[in-house]
Amino acid sequence: MENKLLVLNMKMYMDIDDVNNYIKKVNNLSSNVILCPELIYIPYFINKYDNIAIQSIYPIDNGAYTGCVSAYHAKKIGVSYAVVGHSECRKYFNLTEEDVNKKVLSTLNNNLKVILCIGETLEEKNALKTKEKLKYQLDNDLKGVNSNDIIIAYEPIFSIGTGNVPTNSEIYDTIEYVKKVLREKGLNLKVIYGGSVSSKNIKELSTISNVDGFMVGKSSSIPEEVLEMEKLLRS
Ligand code: PGA
């Protein structure tokens, strides 16, 4: 259990006062924690914590791309991971699978590790199309990829921010399937679960044997929650 990853996806939850408070309170994290601060706060986090992820990148190294940030520049300031294809980015920025694939490739080309998010909608789950959707995403998002520097975050879209978490056996089965698809591609990757994870359920979820860790949204922006989840995961 000690080795499970904890990916803290802080989204756009914190203002600068929250950030200062967070940095004061959240100390002594294990090397299995990856922090994903809002973009403008990365310089506040980077000298204090081991593993920093950027929440999104633009898949070109540099040039006239106003409002964009490249994996190349993230790497140069010491970022070590990039989140790619989070369902909120897919939705708000209208990302296609081809866009996601370009981001994966650009991230890897710049020697950053990828946290690739995949997941099905409730409609797809109810139509028994979970596996089909996940395979479609993996086939397209990982086109031309031959690297184990990737973590897959399985995040059912209906579980994000809703408290509607699949059962342990559903998560187990889905992750088994994802790992099988990855093995068929010659990839041996960690697969983590995300969607309404908090200190209330992380212990129970960590009993799922094939889950390699968790991606946490809302609770990751609350220092007390982070410290409690770390304690529960490492105990
Ligand atoms: P949540 O978000 O923990 O707030 O459900 C998870 C995520 O979007 O990564």
PDB file of C-alpha atoms and ligand atoms in Angstrom:
ATOM      1  CA  MET A   1       0.000   0.000   0.000  1.00  0.00           C
ATOM      2  CA  GLU A   2       2.937   2.350   0.688  1.00  0.00           C
ATOM      3  CA  ASN A   3       3.759   2.590  -3.002  1.00  0.00           C
ATOM      4  CA  LYS A   4       0.395   3.771  -4.245  1.00  0.00           C
ATOM      5  CA  LEU A   5       0.567   7.014  -6.168  1.00  0.00           C
ATOM      6  CA  LEU A   6      -1.381  10.045  -5.024  1.00  0.00           C
ATOM      7  CA  VAL A   7      -1.917  12.602  -7.779  1.00  0.00           C
ATOM      8  CA  LEU A   8      -3.222  15.903  -6.421  1.00  0.00           C
ATOM      9  CA  ASN A   9      -5.128  17.656  -9.192  1.00  0.00           C
ATOM     10  CA  MET A  10      -5.782  21.088  -7.707  1.00  0.00           C
ATOM     11  CA  LYS A  11      -7.659  22.267 -10.786  1.00  0.00           C
ATOM     12  CA  MET A  12      -8.565  25.979 -10.359  1.00  0.00           C
ATOM     13  CA  TYR A  13      -9.691  25.799  -6.740  1.00  0.00           C
ATOM     14  CA  MET A  14      -7.150  27.977  -4.914  1.00  0.00           C
ATOM     15  CA  ASP A  15      -6.406  31.690  -4.690  1.00  0.00           C
ATOM     16  CA  ILE A  16      -2.997  32.970  -3.578  1.00  0.00           C
ATOM     17  CA  ASP A  17      -3.988  32.991   0.106  1.00  0.00           C
ATOM     18  CA  ASP A  18      -5.026  29.348  -0.163  1.00  0.00           C
ATOM     19  CA  VAL A  19      -1.720  28.548  -1.873  1.00  0.00           C
ATOM     20  CA  ASN A  20       0.346  30.177   0.876  1.00  0.00           C
ATOM     21  CA  ASN A  21      -1.640  28.371   3.536  1.00  0.00           C
ATOM     22  CA  TYR A  22      -1.282  25.057   1.668  1.00  0.00           C
ATOM     23  CA  ILE A  23       2.469  25.365   1.332  1.00  0.00           C
ATOM     24  CA  LYS A  24       2.757  26.122   5.031  1.00  0.00           C
ATOM     25  CA  LYS A  25       0.635  23.154   6.098  1.00  0.00           C
ATOM     26  CA  VAL A  26       1.403  20.409   3.603  1.00  0.00           C
ATOM     27  CA  ASN A  27       4.839  19.031   4.430  1.00  0.00           C
ATOM     28  CA  ASN A  28       6.746  15.759   4.397  1.00  0.00           C
ATOM     29  CA  LEU A  29       4.862  14.182   1.520  1.00  0.00           C
ATOM     30  CA  SER A  30       6.150  10.830   0.312  1.00  0.00           C
ATOM     31  CA  SER A  31       7.904  10.528  -3.028  1.00  0.00           C
ATOM     32  CA  ASN A  32       4.741   8.886  -4.387  1.00  0.00           C
ATOM     33  CA  VAL A  33       2.803  12.150  -4.341  1.00  0.00           C
ATOM     34  CA  ILE A  34       2.510  14.241  -7.512  1.00  0.00           C
ATOM     35  CA  LEU A  35       1.169  17.779  -7.162  1.00  0.00           C
ATOM     36  CA  CYS A  36      -0.659  19.467 -10.058  1.00  0.00           C
ATOM     37  CA  PRO A  37      -1.052  23.135  -9.113  1.00  0.00           C
ATOM     38  CA  GLU A  38      -2.891  25.668 -11.203  1.00  0.00           C
ATOM     39  CA  LEU A  39      -0.455  26.885 -13.821  1.00  0.00           C
ATOM     40  CA  ILE A  40       0.340  30.324 -12.371  1.00  0.00           C
ATOM     41  CA  TYR A  41       1.256  28.789  -8.996  1.00  0.00           C
ATOM     42  CA  ILE A  42       3.793  26.245 -10.261  1.00  0.00           C
ATOM     43  CA  PRO A  43       6.756  28.491  -9.246  1.00  0.00           C
ATOM     44  CA  TYR A  44       5.430  28.525  -5.659  1.00  0.00           C
ATOM     45  CA  PHE A  45       5.355  24.724  -5.514  1.00  0.00           C
ATOM     46  CA  ILE A  46       8.355  23.722  -7.553  1.00  0.00           C
ATOM     47  CA  ASN A  47      11.086  24.347  -5.013  1.00  0.00           C
ATOM     48  CA  LYS A  48       9.170  22.803  -2.176  1.00  0.00           C
ATOM     49  CA  TYR A  49       7.864  19.442  -3.480  1.00  0.00           C
ATOM     50  CA  ASP A  50       9.543  16.631  -5.416  1.00  0.00           C
ATOM     51  CA  ASN A  51       7.033  15.885  -8.152  1.00  0.00           C
ATOM     52  CA  ILE A  52       5.197  18.643  -9.965  1.00  0.00           C
ATOM     53  CA  ALA A  53       2.790  18.119 -12.848  1.00  0.00           C
ATOM     54  CA  ILE A  54       1.473  20.739 -15.206  1.00  0.00           C
ATOM     55  CA  GLN A  55      -2.313  20.442 -15.699  1.00  0.00           C
ATOM     56  CA  SER A  56      -2.212  20.947 -19.457  1.00  0.00           C
ATOM     57  CA  ILE A  57       0.309  21.626 -22.231  1.00  0.00           C
ATOM     58  CA  TYR A  58       0.165  22.867 -25.809  1.00  0.00           C
ATOM     59  CA  PRO A  59       1.905  20.387 -28.095  1.00  0.00           C
ATOM     60  CA  ILE A  60       4.377  22.782 -29.742  1.00  0.00           C
ATOM     61  CA  ASP A  61       7.701  23.674 -28.144  1.00  0.00           C
ATOM     62  CA  ASN A  62       7.742  27.452 -28.663  1.00  0.00           C
ATOM     63  CA  GLY A  63       6.478  30.245 -30.910  1.00  0.00           C
ATOM     64  CA  ALA A  64       3.544  32.582 -31.464  1.00  0.00           C
ATOM     65  CA  TYR A  65       0.925  30.733 -29.398  1.00  0.00           C
ATOM     66  CA  THR A  66      -0.619  33.283 -27.043  1.00  0.00           C
ATOM     67  CA  GLY A  67      -2.040  31.785 -23.879  1.00  0.00           C
ATOM     68  CA  CYS A  68      -0.340  28.420 -24.368  1.00  0.00           C
ATOM     69  CA  VAL A  69       2.382  26.667 -22.366  1.00  0.00           C
ATOM     70  CA  SER A  70       4.693  24.030 -23.803  1.00  0.00           C
ATOM     71  CA  ALA A  71       6.014  20.816 -22.304  1.00  0.00           C
ATOM     72  CA  TYR A  72       9.451  22.047 -23.375  1.00  0.00           C
ATOM     73  CA  HIS A  73       9.197  25.144 -21.180  1.00  0.00           C
ATOM     74  CA  ALA A  74       7.620  23.212 -18.311  1.00  0.00           C
ATOM     75  CA  LYS A  75      10.519  20.768 -18.339  1.00  0.00           C
ATOM     76  CA  LYS A  76      13.029  23.609 -18.281  1.00  0.00           C
ATOM     77  CA  ILE A  77      11.661  25.002 -15.006  1.00  0.00           C
ATOM     78  CA  GLY A  78      11.704  21.592 -13.335  1.00  0.00           C
ATOM     79  CA  VAL A  79       8.213  20.202 -13.923  1.00  0.00           C
ATOM     80  CA  SER A  80       8.306  16.415 -14.216  1.00  0.00           C
ATOM     81  CA  TYR A  81       4.798  15.365 -15.342  1.00  0.00           C
ATOM     82  CA  ALA A  82       1.999  16.659 -17.569  1.00  0.00           C
ATOM     83  CA  VAL A  83      -1.677  15.768 -17.169  1.00  0.00           C
ATOM     84  CA  VAL A  84      -3.086  15.052 -20.611  1.00  0.00           C
ATOM     85  CA  GLY A  85      -6.680  14.563 -21.695  1.00  0.00           C
ATOM     86  CA  HIS A  86      -8.446  15.321 -18.444  1.00  0.00           C
ATOM     87  CA  SER A  87     -12.195  15.122 -19.131  1.00  0.00           C
ATOM     88  CA  GLU A  88     -12.607  18.798 -18.200  1.00  0.00           C
ATOM     89  CA  CYS A  89      -9.962  19.780 -20.786  1.00  0.00           C
ATOM     90  CA  ARG A  90     -11.479  17.445 -23.367  1.00  0.00           C
ATOM     91  CA  LYS A  91     -14.837  19.156 -22.762  1.00  0.00           C
ATOM     92  CA  TYR A  92     -13.946  22.847 -22.314  1.00  0.00           C
ATOM     93  CA  PHE A  93     -11.239  22.916 -24.990  1.00  0.00           C
ATOM     94  CA  ASN A  94     -13.043  20.542 -27.363  1.00  0.00           C
ATOM     95  CA  LEU A  95     -10.081  18.196 -27.561  1.00  0.00           C
ATOM     96  CA  THR A  96     -10.197  15.403 -30.105  1.00  0.00           C
ATOM     97  CA  GLU A  97      -8.350  12.115 -29.580  1.00  0.00           C
ATOM     98  CA  GLU A  98      -5.859  13.403 -32.153  1.00  0.00           C
ATOM     99  CA  ASP A  99      -5.217  16.513 -30.024  1.00  0.00           C
ATOM    100  CA  VAL A 100      -4.706  14.316 -26.978  1.00  0.00           C
ATOM    101  CA  ASN A 101      -2.284  12.099 -28.913  1.00  0.00           C
ATOM    102  CA  LYS A 102      -0.249  15.142 -29.995  1.00  0.00           C
ATOM    103  CA  LYS A 103      -0.014  16.292 -26.379  1.00  0.00           C
ATOM    104  CA  VAL A 104       1.088  12.822 -25.242  1.00  0.00           C
ATOM    105  CA  LEU A 105       3.825  12.748 -27.891  1.00  0.00           C
ATOM    106  CA  SER A 106       5.006  16.298 -27.182  1.00  0.00           C
ATOM    107  CA  THR A 107       5.159  15.576 -23.447  1.00  0.00           C
ATOM    108  CA  LEU A 108       7.220  12.417 -23.954  1.00  0.00           C
ATOM    109  CA  ASN A 109       9.485  14.081 -26.530  1.00  0.00           C
ATOM    110  CA  ASN A 110      10.367  16.648 -23.896  1.00  0.00           C
ATOM    111  CA  ASN A 111      11.161  13.987 -21.312  1.00  0.00           C
ATOM    112  CA  LEU A 112       8.215  14.700 -19.100  1.00  0.00           C
ATOM    113  CA  LYS A 113       6.064  11.833 -17.862  1.00  0.00           C
ATOM    114  CA  VAL A 114       2.422  11.718 -18.922  1.00  0.00           C
ATOM    115  CA  ILE A 115      -0.629  11.322 -16.711  1.00  0.00           C
ATOM    116  CA  LEU A 116      -3.199  10.338 -19.340  1.00  0.00           C
ATOM    117  CA  CYS A 117      -6.836  10.569 -18.222  1.00  0.00           C
ATOM    118  CA  ILE A 118      -9.471   8.343 -19.786  1.00  0.00           C
ATOM    119  CA  GLY A 119     -13.021   7.488 -18.778  1.00  0.00           C
ATOM    120  CA  GLU A 120     -16.560   6.830 -19.887  1.00  0.00           C
ATOM    121  CA  THR A 121     -19.757   8.852 -19.465  1.00  0.00           C
ATOM    122  CA  LEU A 122     -22.716   7.507 -17.496  1.00  0.00           C
ATOM    123  CA  GLU A 123     -24.607   6.929 -20.762  1.00  0.00           C
ATOM    124  CA  GLU A 124     -21.730   4.838 -22.070  1.00  0.00           C
ATOM    125  CA  LYS A 125     -21.555   2.877 -18.840  1.00  0.00           C
ATOM    126  CA  ASN A 126     -25.294   2.208 -18.872  1.00  0.00           C
ATOM    127  CA  ALA A 127     -25.078   1.108 -22.503  1.00  0.00           C
ATOM    128  CA  LEU A 128     -22.320  -1.355 -21.444  1.00  0.00           C
ATOM    129  CA  LYS A 129     -19.842   0.528 -23.594  1.00  0.00           C
ATOM    130  CA  THR A 130     -17.184   1.210 -20.960  1.00  0.00           C
ATOM    131  CA  LYS A 131     -14.588  -1.151 -22.437  1.00  0.00           C
ATOM    132  CA  GLU A 132     -15.241   0.009 -25.986  1.00  0.00           C
ATOM    133  CA  LYS A 133     -14.767   3.661 -24.975  1.00  0.00           C
ATOM    134  CA  LEU A 134     -11.591   3.015 -23.005  1.00  0.00           C
ATOM    135  CA  LYS A 135     -10.065   0.940 -25.784  1.00  0.00           C
ATOM    136  CA  TYR A 136     -10.940   3.646 -28.310  1.00  0.00           C
ATOM    137  CA  GLN A 137      -9.244   6.280 -26.158  1.00  0.00           C
ATOM    138  CA  LEU A 138      -6.154   4.151 -25.502  1.00  0.00           C
ATOM    139  CA  ASP A 139      -5.806   3.153 -29.172  1.00  0.00           C
ATOM    140  CA  ASN A 140      -5.986   6.766 -30.334  1.00  0.00           C
ATOM    141  CA  ASP A 141      -4.305   8.625 -27.496  1.00  0.00           C
ATOM    142  CA  LEU A 142      -1.325   6.262 -27.446  1.00  0.00           C
ATOM    143  CA  LYS A 143      -0.776   6.075 -31.210  1.00  0.00           C
ATOM    144  CA  GLY A 144       2.951   5.943 -31.961  1.00  0.00           C
ATOM    145  CA  VAL A 145       3.804   5.638 -28.268  1.00  0.00           C
ATOM    146  CA  ASN A 146       6.399   3.190 -27.105  1.00  0.00           C
ATOM    147  CA  SER A 147       7.253   4.411 -23.626  1.00  0.00           C
ATOM    148  CA  ASN A 148       6.497   3.356 -20.107  1.00  0.00           C
ATOM    149  CA  ASP A 149       6.764   6.957 -18.837  1.00  0.00           C
ATOM    150  CA  ILE A 150       2.984   7.146 -18.661  1.00  0.00           C
ATOM    151  CA  ILE A 151       0.472   6.778 -15.854  1.00  0.00           C
ATOM    152  CA  ILE A 152      -3.096   6.045 -16.894  1.00  0.00           C
ATOM    153  CA  ALA A 153      -5.763   7.725 -14.748  1.00  0.00           C
ATOM    154  CA  TYR A 154      -9.073   5.925 -15.131  1.00  0.00           C
ATOM    155  CA  GLU A 155     -11.655   8.557 -14.237  1.00  0.00           C
ATOM    156  CA  PRO A 156     -15.304   7.722 -14.998  1.00  0.00           C
ATOM    157  CA  ILE A 157     -16.722  11.117 -15.966  1.00  0.00           C
ATOM    158  CA  PHE A 158     -19.858  10.645 -13.866  1.00  0.00           C
ATOM    159  CA  SER A 159     -17.676  10.100 -10.780  1.00  0.00           C
ATOM    160  CA  ILE A 160     -15.813  13.391 -10.984  1.00  0.00           C
ATOM    161  CA  GLY A 161     -17.083  15.760  -8.306  1.00  0.00           C
ATOM    162  CA  THR A 162     -20.315  13.814  -7.776  1.00  0.00           C
ATOM    163  CA  GLY A 163     -19.664  11.293  -5.004  1.00  0.00           C
ATOM    164  CA  ASN A 164     -20.903   8.603  -7.402  1.00  0.00           C
ATOM    165  CA  VAL A 165     -18.036   6.112  -7.190  1.00  0.00           C
ATOM    166  CA  PRO A 166     -18.256   2.710  -8.944  1.00  0.00           C
ATOM    167  CA  THR A 167     -18.083  -0.358  -6.719  1.00  0.00           C
ATOM    168  CA  ASN A 168     -14.690  -1.825  -5.885  1.00  0.00           C
ATOM    169  CA  SER A 169     -15.362  -4.803  -8.118  1.00  0.00           C
ATOM    170  CA  GLU A 170     -16.377  -2.581 -11.042  1.00  0.00           C
ATOM    171  CA  ILE A 171     -13.157  -0.577 -10.653  1.00  0.00           C
ATOM    172  CA  TYR A 172     -11.139  -3.806 -10.384  1.00  0.00           C
ATOM    173  CA  ASP A 173     -12.662  -5.243 -13.582  1.00  0.00           C
ATOM    174  CA  THR A 174     -12.195  -2.033 -15.560  1.00  0.00           C
ATOM    175  CA  ILE A 175      -8.584  -1.652 -14.483  1.00  0.00           C
ATOM    176  CA  GLU A 176      -7.882  -5.299 -15.348  1.00  0.00           C
ATOM    177  CA  TYR A 177      -9.233  -4.580 -18.806  1.00  0.00           C
ATOM    178  CA  VAL A 178      -7.181  -1.376 -19.213  1.00  0.00           C
ATOM    179  CA  LYS A 179      -4.017  -3.229 -18.180  1.00  0.00           C
ATOM    180  CA  LYS A 180      -4.786  -6.001 -20.675  1.00  0.00           C
ATOM    181  CA  VAL A 181      -5.193  -3.492 -23.525  1.00  0.00           C
ATOM    182  CA  LEU A 182      -1.930  -1.845 -22.488  1.00  0.00           C
ATOM    183  CA  ARG A 183      -0.086  -5.186 -22.359  1.00  0.00           C
ATOM    184  CA  GLU A 184      -1.305  -5.935 -25.880  1.00  0.00           C
ATOM    185  CA  LYS A 185       0.454  -2.712 -26.900  1.00  0.00           C
ATOM    186  CA  GLY A 186       3.619  -3.874 -25.155  1.00  0.00           C
ATOM    187  CA  LEU A 187       3.138  -1.284 -22.397  1.00  0.00           C
ATOM    188  CA  ASN A 188       3.464  -1.952 -18.708  1.00  0.00           C
ATOM    189  CA  LEU A 189       1.917   1.106 -17.058  1.00  0.00           C
ATOM    190  CA  LYS A 190       0.549   2.072 -13.683  1.00  0.00           C
ATOM    191  CA  VAL A 191      -3.207   2.605 -13.688  1.00  0.00           C
ATOM    192  CA  ILE A 192      -4.763   4.817 -11.038  1.00  0.00           C
ATOM    193  CA  TYR A 193      -8.400   5.609 -10.224  1.00  0.00           C
ATOM    194  CA  GLY A 194      -9.906   9.106 -10.004  1.00  0.00           C
ATOM    195  CA  GLY A 195     -13.368  10.443  -9.212  1.00  0.00           C
ATOM    196  CA  SER A 196     -14.639  11.623  -5.804  1.00  0.00           C
ATOM    197  CA  VAL A 197     -11.693  10.194  -3.864  1.00  0.00           C
ATOM    198  CA  SER A 198     -11.302  11.694  -0.380  1.00  0.00           C
ATOM    199  CA  SER A 199     -10.145  10.747   3.106  1.00  0.00           C
ATOM    200  CA  LYS A 200     -13.590   9.150   3.557  1.00  0.00           C
ATOM    201  CA  ASN A 201     -13.120   6.432   0.949  1.00  0.00           C
ATOM    202  CA  ILE A 202      -9.416   6.201   0.096  1.00  0.00           C
ATOM    203  CA  LYS A 203      -8.706   3.426   2.577  1.00  0.00           C
ATOM    204  CA  GLU A 204     -11.526   1.291   1.246  1.00  0.00           C
ATOM    205  CA  LEU A 205     -10.564   2.013  -2.378  1.00  0.00           C
ATOM    206  CA  SER A 206      -6.948   1.146  -1.676  1.00  0.00           C
ATOM    207  CA  THR A 207      -7.980  -2.445  -0.968  1.00  0.00           C
ATOM    208  CA  ILE A 208      -8.572  -2.895  -4.730  1.00  0.00           C
ATOM    209  CA  SER A 209      -5.491  -4.936  -5.532  1.00  0.00           C
ATOM    210  CA  ASN A 210      -4.806  -3.766  -9.091  1.00  0.00           C
ATOM    211  CA  VAL A 211      -5.218  -0.017  -8.446  1.00  0.00           C
ATOM    212  CA  ASP A 212      -1.799   1.635  -8.433  1.00  0.00           C
ATOM    213  CA  GLY A 213      -2.967   4.871  -6.833  1.00  0.00           C
ATOM    214  CA  PHE A 214      -5.437   7.730  -7.014  1.00  0.00           C
ATOM    215  CA  MET A 215      -6.049  11.030  -8.722  1.00  0.00           C
ATOM    216  CA  VAL A 216      -7.810  13.444  -6.397  1.00  0.00           C
ATOM    217  CA  GLY A 217      -9.544  16.673  -7.386  1.00  0.00           C
ATOM    218  CA  LYS A 218     -11.556  18.642  -4.828  1.00  0.00           C
ATOM    219  CA  SER A 219      -9.962  17.048  -1.755  1.00  0.00           C
ATOM    220  CA  SER A 220      -6.484  17.759  -3.073  1.00  0.00           C
ATOM    221  CA  SER A 221      -6.956  21.482  -2.506  1.00  0.00           C
ATOM    222  CA  ILE A 222      -7.696  21.048   1.221  1.00  0.00           C
ATOM    223  CA  PRO A 223      -4.478  20.661   3.295  1.00  0.00           C
ATOM    224  CA  GLU A 224      -6.121  18.621   6.069  1.00  0.00           C
ATOM    225  CA  GLU A 225      -7.579  16.213   3.514  1.00  0.00           C
ATOM    226  CA  VAL A 226      -4.224  15.768   1.778  1.00  0.00           C
ATOM    227  CA  LEU A 227      -2.443  14.993   5.028  1.00  0.00           C
ATOM    228  CA  GLU A 228      -5.156  12.573   6.097  1.00  0.00           C
ATOM    229  CA  MET A 229      -5.197  10.759   2.732  1.00  0.00           C
ATOM    230  CA  GLU A 230      -1.414  10.415   2.835  1.00  0.00           C
ATOM    231  CA  LYS A 231      -1.617   9.007   6.356  1.00  0.00           C
ATOM    232  CA  LEU A 232      -4.311   6.512   5.381  1.00  0.00           C
ATOM    233  CA  LEU A 233      -2.474   5.426   2.230  1.00  0.00           C
ATOM    234  CA  ARG A 234       0.843   4.904   3.961  1.00  0.00           C
ATOM    235  CA  SER A 235      -0.503   3.137   7.072  1.00  0.00           C
TER     236      SER A 235
HETATM  237  P1  PGA B   1     -12.740  14.947  -7.892  1.00  0.00           P
HETATM  238  O1  PGA B   1     -11.927  15.138  -9.252  1.00  0.00           O
HETATM  239  O2  PGA B   1     -11.822  14.262  -6.909  1.00  0.00           O
HETATM  240  O3  PGA B   1     -13.120  16.333  -7.477  1.00  0.00           O
HETATM  241  O4  PGA B   1     -13.929  14.092  -8.211  1.00  0.00           O
HETATM  242  C1  PGA B   1     -11.059  14.134  -9.730  1.00  0.00           C
HETATM  243  C2  PGA B   1     -10.411  14.588 -11.005  1.00  0.00           C
HETATM  244  O5  PGA B   1     -11.059  15.287 -11.816  1.00  0.00           O
HETATM  245  O6  PGA B   1      -9.232  14.285 -11.242  1.00  0.00           O
END
